[in-house]
Coordinates of C-alpha atoms in Angstrom, one line a residue:
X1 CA 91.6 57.5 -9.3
X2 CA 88.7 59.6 -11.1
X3 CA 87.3 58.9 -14.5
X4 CA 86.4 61.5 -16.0
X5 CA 86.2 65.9 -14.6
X6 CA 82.4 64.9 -12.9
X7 CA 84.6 61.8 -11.0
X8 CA 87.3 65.0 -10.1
X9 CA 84.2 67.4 -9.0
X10 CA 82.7 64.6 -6.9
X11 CA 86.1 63.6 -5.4
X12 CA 86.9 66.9 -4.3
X13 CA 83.7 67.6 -2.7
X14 CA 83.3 64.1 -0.7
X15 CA 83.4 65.2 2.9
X16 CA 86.4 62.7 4.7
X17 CA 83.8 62.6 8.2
X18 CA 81.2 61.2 6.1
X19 CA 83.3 58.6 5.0
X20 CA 84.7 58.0 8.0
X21 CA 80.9 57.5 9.5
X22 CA 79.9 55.6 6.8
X23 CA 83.2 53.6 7.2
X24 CA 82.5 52.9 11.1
X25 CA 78.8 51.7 10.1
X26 CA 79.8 49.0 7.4
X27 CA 83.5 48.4 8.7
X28 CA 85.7 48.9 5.3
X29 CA 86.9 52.3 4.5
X30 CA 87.5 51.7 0.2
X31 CA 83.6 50.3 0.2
X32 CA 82.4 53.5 2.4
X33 CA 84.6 55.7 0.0
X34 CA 82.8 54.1 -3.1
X35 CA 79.3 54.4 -1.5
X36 CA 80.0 58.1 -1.0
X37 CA 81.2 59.0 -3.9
X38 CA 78.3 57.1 -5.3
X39 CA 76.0 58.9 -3.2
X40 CA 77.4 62.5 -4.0
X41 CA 76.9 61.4 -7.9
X42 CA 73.1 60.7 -6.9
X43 CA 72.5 63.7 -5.3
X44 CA 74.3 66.1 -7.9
X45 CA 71.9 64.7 -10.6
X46 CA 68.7 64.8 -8.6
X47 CA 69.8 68.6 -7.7
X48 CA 70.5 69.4 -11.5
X49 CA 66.9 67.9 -12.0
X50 CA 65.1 70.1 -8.9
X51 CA 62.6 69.0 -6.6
X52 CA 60.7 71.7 -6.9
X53 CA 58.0 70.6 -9.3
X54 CA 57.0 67.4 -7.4
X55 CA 57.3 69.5 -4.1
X56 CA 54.6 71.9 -6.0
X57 CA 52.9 68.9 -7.2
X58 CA 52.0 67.3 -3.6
X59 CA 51.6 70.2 -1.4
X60 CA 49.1 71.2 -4.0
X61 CA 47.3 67.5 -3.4
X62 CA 48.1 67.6 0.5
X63 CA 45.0 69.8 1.1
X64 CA 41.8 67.9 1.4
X65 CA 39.8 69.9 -0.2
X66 CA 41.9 70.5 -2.8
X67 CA 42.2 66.8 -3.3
X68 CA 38.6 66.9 -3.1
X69 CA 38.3 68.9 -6.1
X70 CA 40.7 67.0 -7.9
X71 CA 38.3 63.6 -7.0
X72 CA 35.1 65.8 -8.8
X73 CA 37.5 66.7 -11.9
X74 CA 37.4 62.8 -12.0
X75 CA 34.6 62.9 -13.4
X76 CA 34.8 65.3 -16.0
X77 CA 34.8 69.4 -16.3
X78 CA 33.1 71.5 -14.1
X79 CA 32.4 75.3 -14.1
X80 CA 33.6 77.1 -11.0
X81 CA 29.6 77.5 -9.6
X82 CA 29.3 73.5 -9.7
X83 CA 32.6 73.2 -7.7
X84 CA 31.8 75.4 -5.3
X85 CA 28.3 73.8 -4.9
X86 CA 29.9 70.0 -4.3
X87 CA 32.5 71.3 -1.5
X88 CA 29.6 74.1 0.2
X89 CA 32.7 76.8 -0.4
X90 CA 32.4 79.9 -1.3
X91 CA 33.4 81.7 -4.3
X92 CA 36.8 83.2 -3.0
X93 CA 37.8 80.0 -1.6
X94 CA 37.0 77.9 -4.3
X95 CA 38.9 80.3 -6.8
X96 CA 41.8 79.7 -4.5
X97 CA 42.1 76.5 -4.5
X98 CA 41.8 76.0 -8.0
X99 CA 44.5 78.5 -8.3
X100 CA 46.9 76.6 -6.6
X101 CA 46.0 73.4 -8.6
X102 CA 46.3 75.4 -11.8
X103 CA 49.6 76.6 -10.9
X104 CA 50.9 72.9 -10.3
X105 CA 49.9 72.0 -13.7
X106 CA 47.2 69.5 -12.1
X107 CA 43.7 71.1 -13.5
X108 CA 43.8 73.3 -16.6
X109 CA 40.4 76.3 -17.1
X110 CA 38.9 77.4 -20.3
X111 CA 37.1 80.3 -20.2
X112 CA 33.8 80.8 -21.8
X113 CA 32.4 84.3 -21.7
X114 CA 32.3 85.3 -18.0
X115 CA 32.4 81.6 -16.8
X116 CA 35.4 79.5 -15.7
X117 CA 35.2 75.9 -16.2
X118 CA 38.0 73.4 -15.1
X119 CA 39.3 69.8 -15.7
X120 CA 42.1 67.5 -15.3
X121 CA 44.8 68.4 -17.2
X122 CA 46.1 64.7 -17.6
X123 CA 45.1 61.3 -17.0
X124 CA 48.3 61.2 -15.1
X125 CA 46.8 63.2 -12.3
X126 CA 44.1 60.5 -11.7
X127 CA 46.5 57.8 -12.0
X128 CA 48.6 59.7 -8.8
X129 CA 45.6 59.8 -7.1
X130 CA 44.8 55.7 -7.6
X131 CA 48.6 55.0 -6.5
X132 CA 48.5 56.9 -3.4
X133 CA 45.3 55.2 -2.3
X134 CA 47.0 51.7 -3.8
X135 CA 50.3 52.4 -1.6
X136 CA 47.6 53.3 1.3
X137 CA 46.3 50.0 1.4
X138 CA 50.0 48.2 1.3
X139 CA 50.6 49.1 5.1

């Protein structure tokens, strides 16, 4: 019997074949119901949430040379010209890329007169970068 009116939302919109396929996997029909209904709670919350930011997040990092840039920012800021110096890109492409990065909320510009100069925009951008190479190396 539900809970609470989330419990009643959840209950109603638990799909009987899943159950029944979960049921046939671990053999015991109440325990695939629970699991379900479990699982139906999970995903409700993570849709509330969105995955849309991460999603931006890592296709913004899945370029190399975007996730080159973001290795240089390492380091400190750079103007636009310095950028496109270490990758041997031009102007166009450069200004892309950054774009892109900007946009995912990975490298914030400042401006000064007509130049552009960019950095990391949080120390929790390098610290993605060390865990992907840590989780790498786990294999």
């Amino acid at each position: 019997m539900p809970d609470s009116m989330n419990d009643e939302i959840i209950e109603e919109s638990i799909d009987e074949d899943a159950i029944c396929s979960l049921a046939r996997l671990i053999g015991d029909e109440d325990r695939a119901r629970s699991r379900t209904r479990m699982l139906m709670s999970l995903m409700k919350a993570i849709d509330i949430d969105g995955p849309e930011g991460e999603v931006e997040v890592f296709k913004a990092v899945a370029d190399p040379c975007r996730l080159r840039i973001v290795k240089l920012l390492k380091e400190g800021e750079l103007c636009v010209c310095e950028i496109m110096t270490a990758l041997d890109k031009p102007q166009s492409t450069t200004s892309h890329h950054l774009s892109i990065l900007r946009e995912a909320g990975l490298v914030r510009e400042r401006k000064d007169g007509k130049w552009s100069y960019y950095r990391l925009a949080d120390s929790a951008v390098n610290e993605m970068i060390k865990q992907a190479r840590e989780l790498k190396k786990i294999k």
